[in-house]
Coordinates of C-alpha atoms and ligand atoms in Angstrom, one line a residue:
D209 CA 200.1 82.4 160.0
K210 CA 197.2 84.9 159.0
G211 CA 199.6 86.6 156.5
G212 CA 198.3 90.2 157.5
W213 CA 195.0 89.1 157.4
S214 CA 192.4 90.3 160.6
S215 CA 191.7 86.6 160.6
F216 CA 191.9 83.0 159.1
M217 CA 188.6 83.2 158.0
A218 CA 189.2 86.5 156.2
K219 CA 192.4 85.0 154.8
E220 CA 190.6 81.9 153.4
I221 CA 187.8 84.0 152.1
A222 CA 190.3 85.6 150.0
E223 CA 192.6 82.9 149.0
Q224 CA 189.3 81.2 146.9
P225 CA 190.3 82.0 143.5
E226 CA 193.6 80.4 144.3
A227 CA 191.9 77.5 145.8
I228 CA 189.8 76.8 143.2
A229 CA 192.9 77.1 140.7
N230 CA 194.5 74.4 142.7
T231 CA 191.5 72.0 142.7
L232 CA 191.1 72.3 139.0
R233 CA 195.4 72.1 138.0
G234 CA 196.1 69.2 135.9
R235 CA 192.4 67.8 136.2
I236 CA 191.4 69.1 132.3
V237 CA 193.1 67.9 129.7
D238 CA 191.4 68.7 126.2
G239 CA 188.2 69.4 127.5
I240 CA 188.2 66.1 129.4
V241 CA 188.4 65.6 132.9
E242 CA 191.4 63.5 133.9
I243 CA 191.3 62.2 138.0
P244 CA 193.8 59.3 138.0
E245 CA 193.3 58.7 142.1
L246 CA 189.8 57.1 141.3
A247 CA 192.4 54.0 140.5
G248 CA 190.1 51.6 142.4
L249 CA 186.5 53.1 140.8
G250 CA 187.5 52.7 136.8
A251 CA 185.4 53.4 134.1
D252 CA 183.7 50.0 134.2
T253 CA 182.7 50.5 137.5
L254 CA 181.4 53.7 136.9
R255 CA 179.3 52.9 133.6
D256 CA 177.3 50.0 136.0
I257 CA 176.6 52.1 139.2
D258 CA 172.9 53.2 139.0
R259 CA 172.3 55.2 142.1
I260 CA 174.7 57.8 144.1
V261 CA 174.5 58.6 148.1
I262 CA 176.5 61.4 149.2
V263 CA 176.9 61.8 153.0
A264 CA 178.2 64.7 154.7
C265 CA 177.4 66.9 157.4
G266 CA 177.3 70.3 158.0
T267 CA 178.8 72.7 155.2
A268 CA 179.9 69.7 153.5
S269 CA 176.4 68.1 153.1
Y270 CA 175.1 71.7 151.3
A271 CA 178.2 71.6 149.0
A272 CA 176.9 67.9 147.9
S273 CA 173.0 69.6 147.7
V274 CA 174.4 71.6 144.9
A275 CA 176.4 69.2 142.9
R276 CA 173.7 66.6 143.2
Y277 CA 171.6 68.9 140.5
A278 CA 175.2 69.2 137.9
I279 CA 175.7 65.6 138.6
E280 CA 172.0 64.6 137.8
A281 CA 171.7 66.6 134.8
W282 CA 175.2 65.4 133.6
A283 CA 175.7 61.8 134.1
R284 CA 171.7 61.2 134.3
V285 CA 172.5 59.0 138.0
P286 CA 170.2 59.8 140.5
V287 CA 172.1 61.2 143.6
T288 CA 170.8 61.9 147.0
V289 CA 172.4 63.6 149.6
E290 CA 171.8 62.6 153.5
L291 CA 173.3 63.6 157.0
S292 CA 176.1 61.1 157.5
H293 CA 174.6 60.7 161.2
E294 CA 170.9 59.8 159.6
F295 CA 171.8 57.5 157.0
R296 CA 173.6 55.1 159.3
Y297 CA 170.6 54.9 161.2
S298 CA 168.3 54.8 158.6
N299 CA 168.1 51.2 157.2
P300 CA 169.3 52.5 153.7
V301 CA 168.5 50.7 150.5
L302 CA 171.7 49.7 149.1
S303 CA 173.1 47.5 146.4
E304 CA 176.5 46.8 144.7
R305 CA 175.7 49.1 141.8
T306 CA 175.0 52.2 144.6
L307 CA 178.2 54.8 144.7
L308 CA 178.7 56.1 148.1
I309 CA 180.3 59.4 148.2
S310 CA 181.4 61.0 151.4
V311 CA 182.6 64.6 151.5
S312 CA 184.4 65.9 154.7
Q313 CA 187.1 68.9 154.9
S314 CA 188.8 67.4 157.9
G315 CA 188.5 63.6 156.4
E316 CA 188.0 62.7 160.0
T317 CA 184.5 63.5 160.9
M318 CA 183.3 60.7 163.2
D319 CA 179.8 60.6 161.9
T320 CA 180.8 60.7 157.9
L321 CA 183.3 57.7 158.9
M322 CA 181.1 56.0 160.1
A323 CA 178.6 56.6 157.4
V324 CA 181.4 55.1 155.0
K325 CA 182.1 52.1 156.9
Y326 CA 178.4 51.2 156.9
G327 CA 178.5 51.7 153.6
R328 CA 181.4 49.6 152.8
D329 CA 180.1 46.6 155.1
A330 CA 177.3 46.7 153.0
G331 CA 179.3 46.2 149.8
V332 CA 179.0 49.5 148.2
K333 CA 181.7 51.5 146.3
T334 CA 183.1 54.1 148.4
L335 CA 184.5 57.7 146.8
S336 CA 185.8 60.3 149.2
V337 CA 186.0 64.1 148.7
C338 CA 188.7 65.7 150.9
N339 CA 190.9 68.3 151.7
T340 CA 193.7 66.6 154.2
Q341 CA 196.0 64.8 152.4
S342 CA 195.9 60.7 154.4
A343 CA 193.1 61.6 156.3
T344 CA 191.1 58.8 157.8
I345 CA 188.0 59.0 155.5
P346 CA 189.8 58.7 152.1
R347 CA 192.1 55.8 153.3
E348 CA 189.0 54.1 154.2
S349 CA 187.6 54.7 150.7
D350 CA 188.2 53.0 147.5
G351 CA 189.1 56.5 145.7
V352 CA 189.4 59.8 146.8
I353 CA 189.3 63.2 145.2
Y354 CA 191.3 65.7 147.1
T355 CA 190.1 68.9 146.7
H356 CA 193.6 70.8 147.6
A357 CA 192.3 73.9 148.9
G358 CA 195.0 74.2 150.9
P359 CA 194.8 74.3 154.9
E360 CA 191.9 75.6 156.5
V361 CA 191.9 76.9 160.0
A362 CA 189.0 79.1 160.5
V363 CA 186.2 76.7 162.1
A364 CA 183.7 78.1 159.8
S365 CA 184.4 76.3 156.2
T366 CA 184.6 78.6 153.2
K367 CA 187.4 77.7 150.9
A368 CA 187.1 74.4 151.3
F369 CA 183.3 74.4 150.6
I370 CA 183.6 76.0 147.1
A371 CA 186.4 73.3 146.2
Q372 CA 184.1 70.5 147.1
I373 CA 181.3 71.6 144.9
V374 CA 183.9 72.0 142.3
A375 CA 185.5 68.5 142.8
L376 CA 182.1 67.4 142.6
Y377 CA 181.7 68.8 139.2
L378 CA 184.9 67.3 138.1
F379 CA 183.6 63.8 139.0
G380 CA 180.5 64.6 137.7
L381 CA 181.6 65.7 134.3
H382 CA 183.9 62.3 134.3
L383 CA 181.1 60.4 135.0
A384 CA 179.0 61.8 132.1
N385 CA 182.1 61.6 130.0
V386 CA 182.7 57.6 130.7
R387 CA 178.5 57.0 130.4
G388 CA 178.4 59.0 127.4
T389 CA 175.4 61.4 128.5
L390 CA 177.1 64.1 127.3
T391 CA 178.5 65.4 124.0
A392 CA 182.3 66.4 123.5
E393 CA 181.0 70.1 122.8
E394 CA 178.9 69.8 126.1
L395 CA 181.6 68.7 127.8
A396 CA 184.3 71.3 126.7
E397 CA 182.3 74.0 126.8
L398 CA 181.1 72.9 130.8
T399 CA 185.3 72.2 131.1
E400 CA 185.8 75.8 130.0
Q401 CA 183.4 77.4 132.6
L402 CA 185.2 76.0 135.1
T403 CA 188.6 76.8 134.4
G404 CA 187.0 80.4 134.7
V405 CA 185.9 80.3 138.0
P406 CA 188.9 81.3 139.7
E407 CA 188.8 84.6 137.5
Q408 CA 185.6 85.2 138.7
L409 CA 186.0 84.5 142.2
A410 CA 188.0 87.1 142.3
E411 CA 185.6 89.2 140.5
V412 CA 182.8 88.7 143.1
L413 CA 185.5 89.3 145.8
E414 CA 185.1 93.3 144.9
V415 CA 181.7 93.3 146.7
T416 CA 183.5 93.3 150.1
E417 CA 183.3 97.2 150.8
T418 CA 179.4 96.9 150.0
V419 CA 178.9 94.1 152.4
R420 CA 180.4 95.1 155.2
T421 CA 178.7 98.6 154.8
L422 CA 175.7 96.3 155.2
A423 CA 177.1 94.1 157.9
H424 CA 177.6 97.2 160.3
W425 CA 173.9 98.8 159.4
M426 CA 172.8 95.2 160.8
A427 CA 174.6 94.5 164.0
D428 CA 171.6 94.3 166.1
T429 CA 169.7 92.1 164.1
R430 CA 168.1 89.4 165.8
S431 CA 167.1 87.0 162.8
V432 CA 168.2 86.9 159.4
L433 CA 166.3 84.6 156.5
F434 CA 168.0 83.1 153.3
L435 CA 165.5 82.1 150.3
G436 CA 167.0 80.2 147.1
R437 CA 165.9 77.8 144.6
H438 CA 167.7 75.2 142.7
V439 CA 171.4 75.9 143.2
G440 CA 170.2 78.6 145.3
F441 CA 168.9 76.5 147.8
P442 CA 171.4 74.7 149.3
I443 CA 173.6 78.4 149.0
A444 CA 170.2 79.5 151.5
L445 CA 171.2 77.4 154.0
E446 CA 174.9 77.6 153.8
G447 CA 174.4 81.4 154.5
A448 CA 171.9 80.5 157.0
L449 CA 174.8 77.8 158.8
K450 CA 178.1 80.6 158.8
L451 CA 175.6 83.2 160.3
K452 CA 174.9 81.4 162.9
E453 CA 178.1 79.8 163.5
I454 CA 180.0 82.8 163.9
S455 CA 177.7 85.8 164.7
Y456 CA 175.3 83.7 166.9
I457 CA 172.1 85.4 165.3
H458 CA 169.1 83.6 164.5
A459 CA 169.4 82.1 160.8
E460 CA 167.1 79.8 158.7
G461 CA 167.4 79.2 154.7
F462 CA 164.3 78.2 152.8
A463 CA 163.4 77.1 149.3
A464 CA 161.9 80.0 148.0
G465 CA 159.0 77.8 146.7
E466 CA 158.3 76.9 150.5
L467 CA 157.3 80.7 151.0
K468 CA 153.9 80.1 151.3
H469 CA 153.3 76.9 152.7
G470 CA 154.5 78.7 156.0
P471 CA 157.8 80.6 156.2
I472 CA 156.2 83.9 155.2
A473 CA 154.4 84.1 158.2
L474 CA 157.7 85.4 159.5
I475 CA 157.9 88.1 157.3
E476 CA 156.8 91.3 159.4
P477 CA 158.4 94.7 159.0
G478 CA 162.1 95.0 158.8
Q479 CA 163.1 91.5 158.5
P480 CA 166.1 91.5 156.4
V481 CA 165.7 88.1 153.7
F482 CA 168.7 87.7 151.6
V483 CA 167.7 86.2 148.0
M484 CA 169.3 84.2 145.9
V485 CA 168.6 85.3 142.6
P486 CA 169.3 83.0 139.6
S487 CA 170.6 84.7 136.3
P488 CA 167.2 85.7 134.2
R489 CA 169.6 84.2 131.2
N490 CA 169.7 80.9 132.2
S491 CA 166.9 80.1 133.7
P492 CA 163.8 82.8 133.0
V493 CA 160.7 80.7 134.4
M494 CA 163.0 80.1 137.7
H495 CA 164.0 84.1 137.8
S496 CA 160.7 85.3 137.1
K497 CA 159.4 83.0 140.1
I498 CA 162.1 84.4 142.5
V499 CA 161.0 87.8 141.3
S500 CA 157.5 87.2 142.8
N501 CA 158.6 85.8 145.6
I502 CA 160.8 89.0 146.4
Q503 CA 157.4 91.3 145.6
E504 CA 155.5 88.7 147.9
I505 CA 158.0 89.5 151.1
R506 CA 158.4 93.5 149.9
A507 CA 154.8 93.4 150.2
R508 CA 155.0 92.5 153.7
G509 CA 157.8 94.6 154.9
A510 CA 160.7 92.8 154.6
R511 CA 164.0 94.2 153.8
V512 CA 165.6 92.4 150.9
I513 CA 169.0 92.0 149.7
A514 CA 168.9 90.4 146.3
I515 CA 171.9 88.7 145.2
A516 CA 171.8 89.0 141.3
E517 CA 173.6 89.1 138.2
K518 CA 175.1 92.1 137.2
G519 CA 172.5 94.2 135.0
D520 CA 169.2 92.3 136.5
A521 CA 167.0 95.2 136.4
A522 CA 163.9 93.1 137.4
V523 CA 164.9 92.9 140.7
L524 CA 166.2 96.6 140.9
P525 CA 162.7 98.3 141.7
Y526 CA 161.8 95.3 144.6
A527 CA 165.2 95.1 146.5
D528 CA 166.4 97.4 149.1
E529 CA 170.0 96.1 148.5
V530 CA 171.4 94.4 145.4
I531 CA 174.9 92.5 145.3
P532 CA 176.2 92.1 141.9
L533 CA 177.5 89.0 140.9
P534 CA 179.5 88.2 137.7
I535 CA 178.0 86.8 134.3
A536 CA 178.0 83.1 135.5
E537 CA 176.8 80.0 134.0
L538 CA 173.9 78.2 135.9
F539 CA 176.2 76.1 137.6
M540 CA 178.9 78.3 138.2
Q541 CA 176.9 80.8 140.2
P542 CA 176.4 79.2 143.1
L543 CA 180.1 79.4 143.7
L544 CA 180.1 82.9 143.6
T545 CA 176.6 83.5 145.2
V546 CA 177.9 81.7 148.4
V547 CA 180.9 84.6 148.7
P548 CA 178.6 87.5 149.6
L549 CA 177.0 85.8 152.3
Q550 CA 180.7 84.1 154.0
L551 CA 181.6 87.7 153.8
F552 CA 178.8 88.9 155.4
A553 CA 178.9 86.3 158.6
L554 CA 182.3 87.5 158.9
E555 CA 181.8 91.3 159.0
L556 CA 178.5 91.3 161.4
S557 CA 180.5 88.8 163.6
T558 CA 183.8 91.4 163.4
A559 CA 181.3 94.3 164.4
K560 CA 179.8 92.1 167.1
G561 CA 183.6 92.2 168.5
L562 CA 183.2 88.0 168.1
D563 CA 186.1 85.7 167.8
V564 CA 185.5 85.0 164.2
D565 CA 187.5 82.3 163.9
Q566 CA 187.1 80.1 166.9
P567 CA 183.2 80.6 167.5
R568 CA 181.5 79.4 170.9
N569 CA 180.9 75.3 171.4
L570 CA 182.7 74.5 168.1
A571 CA 185.5 72.6 166.8
K572 CA 187.0 72.6 163.3
S573 CA 187.0 68.6 162.9
V574 CA 184.3 67.0 165.1
T575 CA 185.5 63.6 165.7
V576 CA 183.3 62.3 168.3
E577 CA 179.3 61.1 167.2
Ligands
M6R786 O1 185.6 68.2 158.0 P1 184.0 68.2 157.3 O2 184.0 68.7 156.2 O3 183.5 66.7 157.4 O4 183.2 69.0 158.6 C1 181.8 69.0 158.5 C2 181.2 70.0 159.3 O5 181.7 69.5 160.6 C3 181.7 71.3 158.9 O6 181.5 71.9 157.0 C4 180.8 72.1 159.7 O7 179.3 72.4 159.3 C5 181.8 74.0 159.7 N1 181.9 74.2 160.5 C6 180.7 75.2 158.7 O8 181.6 76.2 158.6

């Protein structure tokens, strides 16, 4: 039941504040993360791991790529993200001190299931992040963190994506606690930031009208580019995937630092480019680098749509459009930045008269390899 919404995707985007409140519910107690379901992966095991490999496909792999930065920063464990289907055939170097985390909304993605089985057969510990109760992948894993985002019907994943990042953040904070890599004050501060996310998500949804106008104006666009740095980079990839999936428009995401290593050659007058702008408070150096990137592409005629923290005056002179974000700390910002991109794909698909929920050639759950 779409509950009065024009599509399941529209409904699921709007449900994100509630979905994230559910991901967090009962898991933060006095500034400490508690995940009882980790059962098979106790504190001793988590203290002993020396490496984390996250396997996932599509949007789930971008959620993993965002969380990688946070887990490394907080728990000081090296984390790599592998596409499930690439992992299996890469003869990966694994040991009993490796933790293999799988991320899957459905818990039935065959490529990811096979990667988990491969890891298990190689003797590594396995943890799954999943949105579907009792799905196959969590049943095959030593531990599971359910995202509790509620059923996701639209093929294009939205609320599950944000919930996957939040669940991985909870795990990262738990890991940091058992390994003693963050102080009690730091843990309290970060858990408080997470607790504030549902409210910030509700605030960012207020950009819907602005994005709708932009999407209508761009309905005939043939190609859209997305640029980001650090946690903004996987968000750029996710924004491009959303657009490809439901609007059938050529879209590509790049790491902003790669621009002059090739992609800047694509910039011609009128080329729309979305830029994920980090907050100048959280990362002044990254912020100034992104502002330079914006100047470089603007000088070549790009039409720049900047997604930036409200009040960021530095981008105003160079951006054609600014989509304002609520004030948020470094690792909370990607959870908000992705929302205008989801809305943009939804509105563009709608403007083109396409089936938002059931894009051509795609299935919600890919159960074949
Ligand atoms: O169910 P899963 O999370 O394992 O699915 C993985 C991908 O197939 C999925 O995220 C896909 O990329 C979505 N359609 C993206 O919107």
